[in-house]
Tab-separated table of C-alpha atoms in Angstrom:
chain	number	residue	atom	x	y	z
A	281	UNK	CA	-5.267	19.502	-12.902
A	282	UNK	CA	-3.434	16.306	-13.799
A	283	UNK	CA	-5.428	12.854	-12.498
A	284	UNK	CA	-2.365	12.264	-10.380
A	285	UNK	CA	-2.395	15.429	-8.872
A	286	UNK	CA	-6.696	14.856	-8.351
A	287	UNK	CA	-5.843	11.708	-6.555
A	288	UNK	CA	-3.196	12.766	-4.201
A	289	UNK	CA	-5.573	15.876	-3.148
A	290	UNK	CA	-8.428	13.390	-2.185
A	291	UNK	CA	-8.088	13.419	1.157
A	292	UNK	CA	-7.293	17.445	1.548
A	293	UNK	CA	-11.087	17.398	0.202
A	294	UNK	CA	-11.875	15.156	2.618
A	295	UNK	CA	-10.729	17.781	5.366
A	296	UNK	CA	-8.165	15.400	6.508
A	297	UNK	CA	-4.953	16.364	8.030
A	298	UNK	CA	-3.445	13.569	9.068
A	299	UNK	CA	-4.439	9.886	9.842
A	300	UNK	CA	-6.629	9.452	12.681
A	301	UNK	CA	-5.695	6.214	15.181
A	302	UNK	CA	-7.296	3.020	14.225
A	303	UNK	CA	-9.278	1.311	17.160
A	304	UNK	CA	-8.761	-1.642	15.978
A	305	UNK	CA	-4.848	-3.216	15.113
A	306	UNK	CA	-5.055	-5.158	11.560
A	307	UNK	CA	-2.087	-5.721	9.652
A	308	UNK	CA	0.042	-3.195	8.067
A	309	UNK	CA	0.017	-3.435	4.440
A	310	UNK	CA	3.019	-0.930	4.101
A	311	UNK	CA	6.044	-1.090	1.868
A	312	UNK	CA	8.497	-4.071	2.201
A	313	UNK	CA	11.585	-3.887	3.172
A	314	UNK	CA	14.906	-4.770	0.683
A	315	UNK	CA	15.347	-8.500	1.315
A	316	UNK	CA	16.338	-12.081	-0.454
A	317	UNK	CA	16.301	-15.629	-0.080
A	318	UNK	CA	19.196	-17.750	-0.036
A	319	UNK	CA	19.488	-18.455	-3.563
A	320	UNK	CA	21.803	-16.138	-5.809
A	321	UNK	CA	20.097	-12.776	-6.690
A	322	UNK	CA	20.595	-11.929	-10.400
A	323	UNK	CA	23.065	-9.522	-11.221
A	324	UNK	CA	20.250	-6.941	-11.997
A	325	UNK	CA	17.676	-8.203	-9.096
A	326	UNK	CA	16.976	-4.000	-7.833
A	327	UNK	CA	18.166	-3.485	-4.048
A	328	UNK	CA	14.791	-1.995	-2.857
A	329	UNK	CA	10.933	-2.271	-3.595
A	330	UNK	CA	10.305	0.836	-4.611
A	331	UNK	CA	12.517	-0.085	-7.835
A	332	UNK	CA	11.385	-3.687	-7.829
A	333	UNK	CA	7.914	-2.508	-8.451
A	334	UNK	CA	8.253	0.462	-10.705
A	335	UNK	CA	10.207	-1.911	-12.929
A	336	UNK	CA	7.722	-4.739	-12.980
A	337	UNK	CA	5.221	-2.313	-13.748
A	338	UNK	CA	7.172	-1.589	-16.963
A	339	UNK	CA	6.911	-4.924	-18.302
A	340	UNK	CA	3.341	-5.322	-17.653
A	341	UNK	CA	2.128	-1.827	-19.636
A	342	UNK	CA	0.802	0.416	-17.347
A	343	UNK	CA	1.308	0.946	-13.409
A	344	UNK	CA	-0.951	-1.010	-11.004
A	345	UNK	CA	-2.072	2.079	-8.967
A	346	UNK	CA	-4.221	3.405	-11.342
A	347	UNK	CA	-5.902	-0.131	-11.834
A	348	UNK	CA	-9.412	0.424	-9.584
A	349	UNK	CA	-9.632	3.963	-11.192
A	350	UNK	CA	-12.428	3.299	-13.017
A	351	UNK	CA	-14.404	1.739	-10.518
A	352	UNK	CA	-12.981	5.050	-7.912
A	353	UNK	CA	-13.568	7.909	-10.063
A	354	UNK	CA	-17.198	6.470	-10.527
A	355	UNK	CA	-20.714	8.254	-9.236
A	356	UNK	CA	-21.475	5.747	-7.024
A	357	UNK	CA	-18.118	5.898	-5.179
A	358	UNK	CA	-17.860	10.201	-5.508
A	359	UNK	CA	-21.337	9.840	-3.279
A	360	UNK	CA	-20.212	8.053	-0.379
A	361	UNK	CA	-17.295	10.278	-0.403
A	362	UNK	CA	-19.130	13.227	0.353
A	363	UNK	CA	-20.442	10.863	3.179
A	364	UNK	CA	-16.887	9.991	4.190
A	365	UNK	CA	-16.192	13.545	4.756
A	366	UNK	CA	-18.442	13.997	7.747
A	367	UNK	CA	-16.151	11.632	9.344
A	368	UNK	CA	-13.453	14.208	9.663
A	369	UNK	CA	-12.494	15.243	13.266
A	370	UNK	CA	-13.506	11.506	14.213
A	371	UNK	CA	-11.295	8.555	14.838
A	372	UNK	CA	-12.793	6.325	12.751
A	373	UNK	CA	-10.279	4.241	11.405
A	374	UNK	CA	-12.141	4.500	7.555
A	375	UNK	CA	-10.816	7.848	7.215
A	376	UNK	CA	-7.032	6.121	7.804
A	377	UNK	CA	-8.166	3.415	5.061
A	378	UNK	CA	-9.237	5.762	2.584
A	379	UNK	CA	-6.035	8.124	2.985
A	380	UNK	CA	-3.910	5.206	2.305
A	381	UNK	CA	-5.541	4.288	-1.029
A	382	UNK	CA	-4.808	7.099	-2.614
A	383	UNK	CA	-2.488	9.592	-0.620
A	384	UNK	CA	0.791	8.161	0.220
A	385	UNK	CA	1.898	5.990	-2.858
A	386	UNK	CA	5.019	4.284	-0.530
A	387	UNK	CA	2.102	2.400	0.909
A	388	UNK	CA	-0.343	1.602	-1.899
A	389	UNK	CA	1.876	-0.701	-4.326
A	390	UNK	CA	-1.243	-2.913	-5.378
A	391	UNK	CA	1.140	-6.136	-5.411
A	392	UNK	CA	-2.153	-8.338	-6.453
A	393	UNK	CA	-3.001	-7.010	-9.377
A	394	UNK	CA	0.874	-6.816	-10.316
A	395	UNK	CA	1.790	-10.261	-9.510
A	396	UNK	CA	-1.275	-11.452	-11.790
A	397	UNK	CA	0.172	-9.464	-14.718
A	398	UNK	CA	3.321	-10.697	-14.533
A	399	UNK	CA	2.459	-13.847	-14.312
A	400	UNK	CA	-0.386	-13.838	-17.102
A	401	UNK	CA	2.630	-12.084	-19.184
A	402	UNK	CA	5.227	-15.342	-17.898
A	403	UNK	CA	2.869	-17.994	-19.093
A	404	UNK	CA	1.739	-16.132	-22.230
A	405	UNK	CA	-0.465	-17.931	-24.284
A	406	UNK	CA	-1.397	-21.783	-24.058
A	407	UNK	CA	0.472	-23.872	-26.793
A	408	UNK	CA	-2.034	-26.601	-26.204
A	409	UNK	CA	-4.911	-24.361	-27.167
A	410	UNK	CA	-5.449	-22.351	-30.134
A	411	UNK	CA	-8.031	-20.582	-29.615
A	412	UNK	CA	-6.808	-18.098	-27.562
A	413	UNK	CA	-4.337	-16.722	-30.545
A	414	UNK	CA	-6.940	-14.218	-31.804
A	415	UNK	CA	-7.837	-12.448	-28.274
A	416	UNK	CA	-6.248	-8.788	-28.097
A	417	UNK	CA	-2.976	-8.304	-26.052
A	418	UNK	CA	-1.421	-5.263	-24.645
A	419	UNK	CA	1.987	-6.347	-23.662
A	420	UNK	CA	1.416	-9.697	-23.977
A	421	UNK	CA	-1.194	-10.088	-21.688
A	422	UNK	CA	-5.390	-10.882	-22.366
A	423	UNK	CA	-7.448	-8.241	-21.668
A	424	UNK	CA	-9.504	-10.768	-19.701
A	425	UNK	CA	-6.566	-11.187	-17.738
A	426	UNK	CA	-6.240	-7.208	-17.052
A	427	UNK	CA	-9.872	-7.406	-16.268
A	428	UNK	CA	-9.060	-10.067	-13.587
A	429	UNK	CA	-6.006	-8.045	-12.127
A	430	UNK	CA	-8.529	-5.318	-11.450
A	431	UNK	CA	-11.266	-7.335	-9.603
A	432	UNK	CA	-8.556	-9.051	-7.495
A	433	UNK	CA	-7.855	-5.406	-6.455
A	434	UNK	CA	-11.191	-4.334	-5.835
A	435	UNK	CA	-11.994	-7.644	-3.499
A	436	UNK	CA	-8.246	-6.758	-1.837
A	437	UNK	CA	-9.889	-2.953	-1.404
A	438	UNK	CA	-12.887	-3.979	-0.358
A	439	UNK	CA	-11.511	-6.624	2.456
A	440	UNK	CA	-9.542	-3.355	3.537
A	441	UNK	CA	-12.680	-1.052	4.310
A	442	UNK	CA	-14.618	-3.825	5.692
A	443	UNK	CA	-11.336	-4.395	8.326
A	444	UNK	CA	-12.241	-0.397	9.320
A	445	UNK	CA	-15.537	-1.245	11.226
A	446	UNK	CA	-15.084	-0.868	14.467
A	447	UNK	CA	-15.915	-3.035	17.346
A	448	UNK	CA	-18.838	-0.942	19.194
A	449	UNK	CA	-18.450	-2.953	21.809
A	450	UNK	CA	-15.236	-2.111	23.034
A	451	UNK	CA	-15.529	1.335	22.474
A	452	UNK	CA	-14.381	3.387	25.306
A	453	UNK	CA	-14.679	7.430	25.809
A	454	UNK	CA	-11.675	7.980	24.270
A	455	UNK	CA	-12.895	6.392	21.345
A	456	UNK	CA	-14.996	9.726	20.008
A	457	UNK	CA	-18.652	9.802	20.189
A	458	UNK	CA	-20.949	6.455	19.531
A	459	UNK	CA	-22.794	8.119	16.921
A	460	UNK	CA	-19.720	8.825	14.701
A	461	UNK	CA	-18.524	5.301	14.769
A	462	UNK	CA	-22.232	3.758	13.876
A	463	UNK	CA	-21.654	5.986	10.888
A	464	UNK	CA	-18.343	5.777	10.220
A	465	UNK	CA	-19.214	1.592	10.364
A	466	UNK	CA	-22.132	2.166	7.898
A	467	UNK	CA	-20.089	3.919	5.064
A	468	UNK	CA	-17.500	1.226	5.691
A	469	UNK	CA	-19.886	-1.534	5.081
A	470	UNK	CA	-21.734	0.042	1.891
A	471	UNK	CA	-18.449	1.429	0.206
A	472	UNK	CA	-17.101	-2.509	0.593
A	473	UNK	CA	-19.929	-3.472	-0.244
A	474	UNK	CA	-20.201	-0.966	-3.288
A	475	UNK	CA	-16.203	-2.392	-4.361
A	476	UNK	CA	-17.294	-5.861	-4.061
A	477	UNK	CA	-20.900	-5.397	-6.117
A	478	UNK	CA	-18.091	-4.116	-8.870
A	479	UNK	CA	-15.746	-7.270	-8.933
A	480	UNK	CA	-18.601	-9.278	-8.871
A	481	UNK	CA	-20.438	-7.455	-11.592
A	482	UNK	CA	-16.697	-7.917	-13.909
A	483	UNK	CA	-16.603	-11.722	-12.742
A	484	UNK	CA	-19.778	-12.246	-14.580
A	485	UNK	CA	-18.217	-10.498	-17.572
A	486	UNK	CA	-15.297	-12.669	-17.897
A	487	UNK	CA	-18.220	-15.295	-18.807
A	488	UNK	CA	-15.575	-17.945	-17.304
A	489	UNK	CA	-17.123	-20.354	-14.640
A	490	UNK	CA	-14.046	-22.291	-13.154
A	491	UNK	CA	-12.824	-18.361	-12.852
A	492	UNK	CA	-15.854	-17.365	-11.258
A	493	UNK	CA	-15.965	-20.541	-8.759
A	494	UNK	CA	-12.125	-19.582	-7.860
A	495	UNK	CA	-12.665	-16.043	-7.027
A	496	UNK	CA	-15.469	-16.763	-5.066
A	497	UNK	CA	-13.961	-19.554	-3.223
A	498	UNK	CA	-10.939	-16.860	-2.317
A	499	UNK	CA	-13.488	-14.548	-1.292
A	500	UNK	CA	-14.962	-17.146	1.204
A	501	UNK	CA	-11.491	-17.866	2.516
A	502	UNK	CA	-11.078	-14.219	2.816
A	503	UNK	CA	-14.048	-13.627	5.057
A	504	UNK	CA	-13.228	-16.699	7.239
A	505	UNK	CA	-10.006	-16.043	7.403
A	506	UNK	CA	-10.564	-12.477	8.637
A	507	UNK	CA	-12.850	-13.923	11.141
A	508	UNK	CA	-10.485	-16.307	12.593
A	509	UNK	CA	-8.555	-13.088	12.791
A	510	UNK	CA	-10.704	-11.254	15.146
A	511	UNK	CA	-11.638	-14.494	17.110
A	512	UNK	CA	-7.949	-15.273	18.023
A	513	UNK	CA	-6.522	-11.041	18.197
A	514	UNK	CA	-5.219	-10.803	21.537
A	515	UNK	CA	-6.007	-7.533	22.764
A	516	UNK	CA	-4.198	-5.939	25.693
A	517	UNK	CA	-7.410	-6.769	28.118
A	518	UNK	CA	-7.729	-10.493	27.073
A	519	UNK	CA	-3.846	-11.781	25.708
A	520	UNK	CA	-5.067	-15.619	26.286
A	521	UNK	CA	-4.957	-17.129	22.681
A	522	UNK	CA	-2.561	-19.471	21.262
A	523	UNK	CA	-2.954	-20.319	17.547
A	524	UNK	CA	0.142	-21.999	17.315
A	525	UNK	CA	2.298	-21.959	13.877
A	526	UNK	CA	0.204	-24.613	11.988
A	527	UNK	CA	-2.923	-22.788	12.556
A	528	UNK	CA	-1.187	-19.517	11.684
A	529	UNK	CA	-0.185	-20.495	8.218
A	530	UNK	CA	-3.697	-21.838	7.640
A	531	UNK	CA	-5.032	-18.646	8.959
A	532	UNK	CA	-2.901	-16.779	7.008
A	533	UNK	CA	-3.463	-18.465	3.634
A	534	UNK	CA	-6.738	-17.619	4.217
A	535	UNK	CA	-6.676	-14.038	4.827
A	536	UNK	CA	-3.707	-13.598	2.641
A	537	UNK	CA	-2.640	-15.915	0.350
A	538	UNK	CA	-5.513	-17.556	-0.826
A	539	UNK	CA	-6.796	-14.231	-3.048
A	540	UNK	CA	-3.476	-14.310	-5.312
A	541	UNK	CA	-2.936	-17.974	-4.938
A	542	UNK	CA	-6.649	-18.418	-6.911
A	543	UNK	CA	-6.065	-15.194	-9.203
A	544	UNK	CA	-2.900	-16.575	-10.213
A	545	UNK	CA	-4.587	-19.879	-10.846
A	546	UNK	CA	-7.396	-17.824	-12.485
A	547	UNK	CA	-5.130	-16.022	-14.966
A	548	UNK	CA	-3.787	-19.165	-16.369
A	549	UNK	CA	-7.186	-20.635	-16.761
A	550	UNK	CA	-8.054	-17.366	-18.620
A	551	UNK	CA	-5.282	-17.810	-21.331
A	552	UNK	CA	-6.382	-21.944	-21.450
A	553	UNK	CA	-3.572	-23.425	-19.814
A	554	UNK	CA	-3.507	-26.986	-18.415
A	555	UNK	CA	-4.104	-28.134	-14.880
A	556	UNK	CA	-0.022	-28.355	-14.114
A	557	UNK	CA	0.754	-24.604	-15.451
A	558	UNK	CA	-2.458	-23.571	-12.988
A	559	UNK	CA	-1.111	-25.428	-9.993
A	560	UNK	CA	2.628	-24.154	-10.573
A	561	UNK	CA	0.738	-19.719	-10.269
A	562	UNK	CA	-1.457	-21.322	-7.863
A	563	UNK	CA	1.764	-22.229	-5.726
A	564	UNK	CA	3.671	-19.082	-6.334
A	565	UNK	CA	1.011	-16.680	-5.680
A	566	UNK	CA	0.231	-18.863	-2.193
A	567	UNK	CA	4.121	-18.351	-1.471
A	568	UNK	CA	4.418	-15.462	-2.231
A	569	UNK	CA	1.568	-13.790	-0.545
A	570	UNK	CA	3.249	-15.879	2.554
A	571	UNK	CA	6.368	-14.639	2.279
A	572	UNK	CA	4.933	-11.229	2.047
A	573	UNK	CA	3.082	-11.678	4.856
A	574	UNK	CA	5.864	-12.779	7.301
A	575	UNK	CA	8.022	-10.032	6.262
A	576	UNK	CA	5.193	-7.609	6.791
A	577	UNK	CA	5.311	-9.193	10.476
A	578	UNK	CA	8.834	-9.061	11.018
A	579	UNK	CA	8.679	-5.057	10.541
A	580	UNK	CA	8.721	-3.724	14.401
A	581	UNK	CA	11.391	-6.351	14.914
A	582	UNK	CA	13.812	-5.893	12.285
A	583	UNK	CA	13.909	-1.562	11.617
A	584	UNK	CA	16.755	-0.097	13.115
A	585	UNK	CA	14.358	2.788	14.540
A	586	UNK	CA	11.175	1.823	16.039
A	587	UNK	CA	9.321	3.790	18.002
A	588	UNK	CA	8.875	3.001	21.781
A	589	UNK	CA	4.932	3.630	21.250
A	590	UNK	CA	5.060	1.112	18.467
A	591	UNK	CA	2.290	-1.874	18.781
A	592	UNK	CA	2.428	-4.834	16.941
A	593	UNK	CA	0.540	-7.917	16.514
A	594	UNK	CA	0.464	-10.463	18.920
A	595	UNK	CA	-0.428	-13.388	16.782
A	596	UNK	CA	2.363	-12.219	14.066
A	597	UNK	CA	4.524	-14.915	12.931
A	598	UNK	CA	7.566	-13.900	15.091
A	599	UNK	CA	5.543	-13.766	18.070
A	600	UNK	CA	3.482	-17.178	17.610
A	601	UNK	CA	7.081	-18.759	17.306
A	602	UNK	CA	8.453	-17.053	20.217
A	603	UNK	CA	5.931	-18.423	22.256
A	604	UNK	CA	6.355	-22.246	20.937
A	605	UNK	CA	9.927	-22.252	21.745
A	606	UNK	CA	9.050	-20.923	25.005
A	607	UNK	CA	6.217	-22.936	25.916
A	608	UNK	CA	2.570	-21.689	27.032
A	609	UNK	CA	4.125	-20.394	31.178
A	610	UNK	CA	6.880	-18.784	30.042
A	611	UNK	CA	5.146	-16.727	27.892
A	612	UNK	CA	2.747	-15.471	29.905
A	613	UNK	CA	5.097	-15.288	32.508
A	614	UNK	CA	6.930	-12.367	29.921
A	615	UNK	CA	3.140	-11.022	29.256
A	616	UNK	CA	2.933	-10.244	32.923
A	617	UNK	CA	6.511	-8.771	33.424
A	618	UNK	CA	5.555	-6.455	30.318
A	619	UNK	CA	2.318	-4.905	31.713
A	620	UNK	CA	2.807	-1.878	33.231
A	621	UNK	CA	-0.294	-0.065	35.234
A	622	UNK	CA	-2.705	-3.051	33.763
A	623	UNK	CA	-0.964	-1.729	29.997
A	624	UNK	CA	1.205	-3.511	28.080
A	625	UNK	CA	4.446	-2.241	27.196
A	626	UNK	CA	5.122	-3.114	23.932
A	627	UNK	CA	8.763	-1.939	23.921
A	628	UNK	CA	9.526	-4.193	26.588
A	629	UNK	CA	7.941	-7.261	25.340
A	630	UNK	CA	9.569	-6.473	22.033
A	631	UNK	CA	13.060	-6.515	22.911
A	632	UNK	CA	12.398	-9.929	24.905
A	633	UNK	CA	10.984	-11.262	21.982
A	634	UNK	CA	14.257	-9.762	19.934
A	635	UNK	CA	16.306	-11.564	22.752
A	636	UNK	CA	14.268	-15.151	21.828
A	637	UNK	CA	14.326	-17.797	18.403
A	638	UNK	CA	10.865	-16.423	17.010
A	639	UNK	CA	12.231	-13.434	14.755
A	640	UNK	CA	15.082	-15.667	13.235
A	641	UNK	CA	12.674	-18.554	12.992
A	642	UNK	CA	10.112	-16.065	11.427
A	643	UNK	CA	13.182	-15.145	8.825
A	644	UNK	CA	14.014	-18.477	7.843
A	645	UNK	CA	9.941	-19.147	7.292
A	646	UNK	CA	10.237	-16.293	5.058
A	647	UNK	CA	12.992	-17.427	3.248
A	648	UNK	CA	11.176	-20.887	3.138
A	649	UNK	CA	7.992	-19.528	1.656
A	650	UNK	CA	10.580	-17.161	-1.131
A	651	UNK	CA	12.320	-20.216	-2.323
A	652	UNK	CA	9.097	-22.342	-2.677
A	653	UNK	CA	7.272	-19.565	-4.528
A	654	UNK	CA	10.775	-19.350	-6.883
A	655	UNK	CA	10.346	-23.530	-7.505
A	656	UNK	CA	7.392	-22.483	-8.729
A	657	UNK	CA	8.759	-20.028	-11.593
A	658	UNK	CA	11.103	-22.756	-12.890
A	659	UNK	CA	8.191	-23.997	-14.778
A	660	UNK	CA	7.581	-20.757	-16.818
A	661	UNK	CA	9.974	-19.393	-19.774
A	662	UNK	CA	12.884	-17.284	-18.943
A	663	UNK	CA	11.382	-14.269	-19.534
A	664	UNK	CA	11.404	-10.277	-18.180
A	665	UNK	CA	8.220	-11.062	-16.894
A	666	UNK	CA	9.571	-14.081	-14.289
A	667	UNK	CA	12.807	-12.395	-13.553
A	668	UNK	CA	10.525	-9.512	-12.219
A	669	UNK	CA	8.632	-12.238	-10.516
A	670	UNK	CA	11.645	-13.485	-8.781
A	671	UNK	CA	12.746	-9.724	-8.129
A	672	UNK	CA	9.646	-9.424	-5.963
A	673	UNK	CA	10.307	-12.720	-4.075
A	674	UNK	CA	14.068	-11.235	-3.535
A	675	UNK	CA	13.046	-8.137	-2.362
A	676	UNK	CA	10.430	-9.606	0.213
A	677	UNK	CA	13.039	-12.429	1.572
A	678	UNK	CA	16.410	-10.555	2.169
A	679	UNK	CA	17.055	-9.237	5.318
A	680	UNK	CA	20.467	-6.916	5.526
C-alpha cells in the first residue's frame, strides 16, 4: 500500500465514520475561497486555491502535506493513536482534529510551511554574506530552512489539538459521558504536547539563537492569543463581549499571524539576510496570515449555499464590525430578536448581519491586509517563487 493511500485510511483504523461535533466553536481552517485584491492579477495568477497551491508546491520541491510525516509516522505518535481510537463513538472534538490532518486533503493545505518555502526560495541566498554559499539546496532553498518549514507546522499542529480540549465545565448530557471527555482531553494535551517536544527538539538543531528566540516568542503569542480567544468567545448562554476591531487585529496577530510573521522572519535570518530583508517576510507573513484570516471569517457570509444550521463566530471580523457601525444597543437589540426558545438562530442573525456594513467592511480589510502583504514582495527578485507568493495573496483577497 502506497503512503498516500496509508494516510488517507488513518482514520478508517481509527473506527471513524464521520466527524463527530466539536463542543467547542474554533476557527475553521478550511480551504479558501478564489479571491483578489484590487491590484491587477497576472495573466497566469490560477482562479482557485486548489491550483494556487499545487503550483506553489512545484516551485518549492516537494508538497507541504507530507512535511510533519516524519514526526507522524513516528512510535511515539503510532502509540497515542491506538489511544485515540478508544475515542470512537464519543464526541470528542480530537477525533474531528485528527480526521482533518490527514483525511480530507481540501482542508489540510499546510499554508505555513508553504509560505516559508517560498519565501526562503524568493530571497535566496544573502549577497552580503558569503558564508552561506556552501550550505546544500534543494530547489534553492537551505535545508535549515526546510527544517524550519516543518517545525512551524508541527507548532501550527500542535496549537490545533490543544484547541480540541474541551471545556468540562460546560459540558452538558448531550455532551457524551464525563469520563470520555477527561480522556479524550488527556490524549489531546500529551499528543500536543508530544508535536511541540518535536519542534522544540529541531529548534535546538538549527543551532540558531535569534531563530530560536523568534519561534518561541510566536509560540508565546500563540498561547496568549488563544487565551484571549476563549476569554472573549461569546457563547450562546453569555453573548456580552465586545473586543472591538483594534483589539481583534491584535488578537488575531496573535493567534494567527504572529507564527508565519516570525517564521518568515526566521527563514531570512537562516540564509543571513539583513535586518530590512527580515522585516519586509516579517510583514508579508503578518499580512498574509491576516488576510487569510478575514477571509476564513467571511465564509458563512459570502457562499452562495449555507446551511440554515450553520454557526459562526461571533467575534469574526464581519461580525465585530457589524456591531461598531451599529453601536453596543443595537446590537444586542438584533441578539435578542435572533434568540429563539433561549437559542440563537444563527440564520437569522446572519442575514441581518448580510443586510449591515460589517461583511463589506470585513472585505475591504481583507483586501487591505492582501495589498500590504504584496508591498512587502516588491522588495524580493521577480522570481516564480514571489509570483506564487502573490498568487496566494490573490487567491485569499478576491471575492467574485
Amino acid at each position: 500500500m502506497s503512503l498516500r493511500k496509508l494516510l488517507l485510511r488513518l482514520p478508517g483504523y481509527l473506527g471513524a465514520s464521520g466527524p463527530p461535533r466539536r463542543l467547542w466553536r474554533f476557527p475553521a481552517l478550511g480551504p479558501v475561497s478564489s479571491v483578489g485584491s484590487g491590484r491587477e492579477r497576472p495573466s497566469r495568477s490560477p482562479a482557485h486555491w486548489n491550483q494556487v497551491v499545487s503550483e506553489a508546491e512545484k516551485i518549492v520541491g516537494y508538497p507541504t502535506s507530507f512535511m510533519s510525516l516524519r514526526c507522524l509516522l513516528s512510535d511515539e505518535l503510532s502509540n497515542i493513536a491506538l489511544q485515540v481510537r478508544k475515542l470512537v463513538g464519543t464526541q470528542h472534538p480530537l477525533l474531528t482534529t485528527a480526521s482533518g490532518l490527514v483525511h480530507d486533503s481540501r482542508h489540510n493545505l499546510q499554508l505555513r510551511g508553504l509560505v516559508v518555502l517560498l519565501i526562503s526560495k524568493a530571497a535566496g541566498p544573502s549577497s552580503m554574506n558569503a558564508s552561506c554559499q556552501n550550505y546544500d539546496t534543494v530547489s534553492g532553498i537551505y535545508s535549515c530552512q526546510r527544517s524550519l518549514a516543518e517545525i512551524t507546522e508541527l507548532i501550527h499542529t500542535a496549537l490545533l489539538v490543544h484547541r480540541g480540549i474541551v471545556n468540562l465545565n460546560e459540558l452538558q448530557s448531550s455532551d457524551g459521558a464525563l469520563k470520555d471527555m477527561q480522556f479524550g482531553n488527556k490524549i489531546a494535551i500529551l499528543s500536543g504536547d508530544f508535536l511541540l517536544a518535536n519542534a522544540c527538539n529541531g529548534l535546538a538543531l538549527l543551532q540558531n539563537t535569534k531563530v530560536v528566540e523568534l519561534l518561541a516568542s510566536a509560540l508565546m503569542d500563540l498561547v496568549q492569543g488563544v487565551y484571549h480567544e476563549n476569554s472573549t468567545s461569546a457563547k450562546e448562554n453569555h453573548i456580552t463581549e465586545d473586543i472591538g476591531i483594534s483589539t481583534w487585529k491584535e488578537q488575531t496577530f496573535l493567534s494567527h499571524g504572529a507564527l508565519l510573521a516570525k517564521s518568515c522572519q526566521a527563514a531570512m535570518e537562516l540564509a543571513k539576510h539583513d535586518a530590512d530583508v527580515q522585516d519586509m517576510a516579517f510583514q508579508y507573513g503578518k499580512h498574509m496570515a491576516m488576510s487569510h484570516k478575514i477571509n476564513s471569517d467571511l465564509q458563512p457570509f459570502i457562499k452562495e449555499k449555507t446551511s440554515d444550521s450553520v454557526t459562526f463566530n461571533l467575534n469574526s471580523a464581519p461580525v465585530v464590525l457589524h456591531q461598531e457601525f451599529l453601536g453596543r444597543d443595537l446590537w444586542m437589540k438584533q441578539i435578542g430578536e435572533a434568540q429563539e426558545k433561549g437559542r440563537l438562530d444563527y440564520a437569522k442573525l446572519r442575514e441581518t448581519i448580510k443586510a449591515g456594513k460589517g461583511v463589506t467592511s470585513a472585505i475591504d480589510l481583507c483586501r487591505y491586509h492582501g495589498n500590504k502583504a504584496l508591498e512587502a514582495l516588491e522588495s524580493f527578485p521577480p522570481s516564480e517563487a514571489r509570483s506564487a507568493l502573490e498568487n496566494i495573496v490573490f487567491a485569499v483577497t478576491r471575492f467574485s
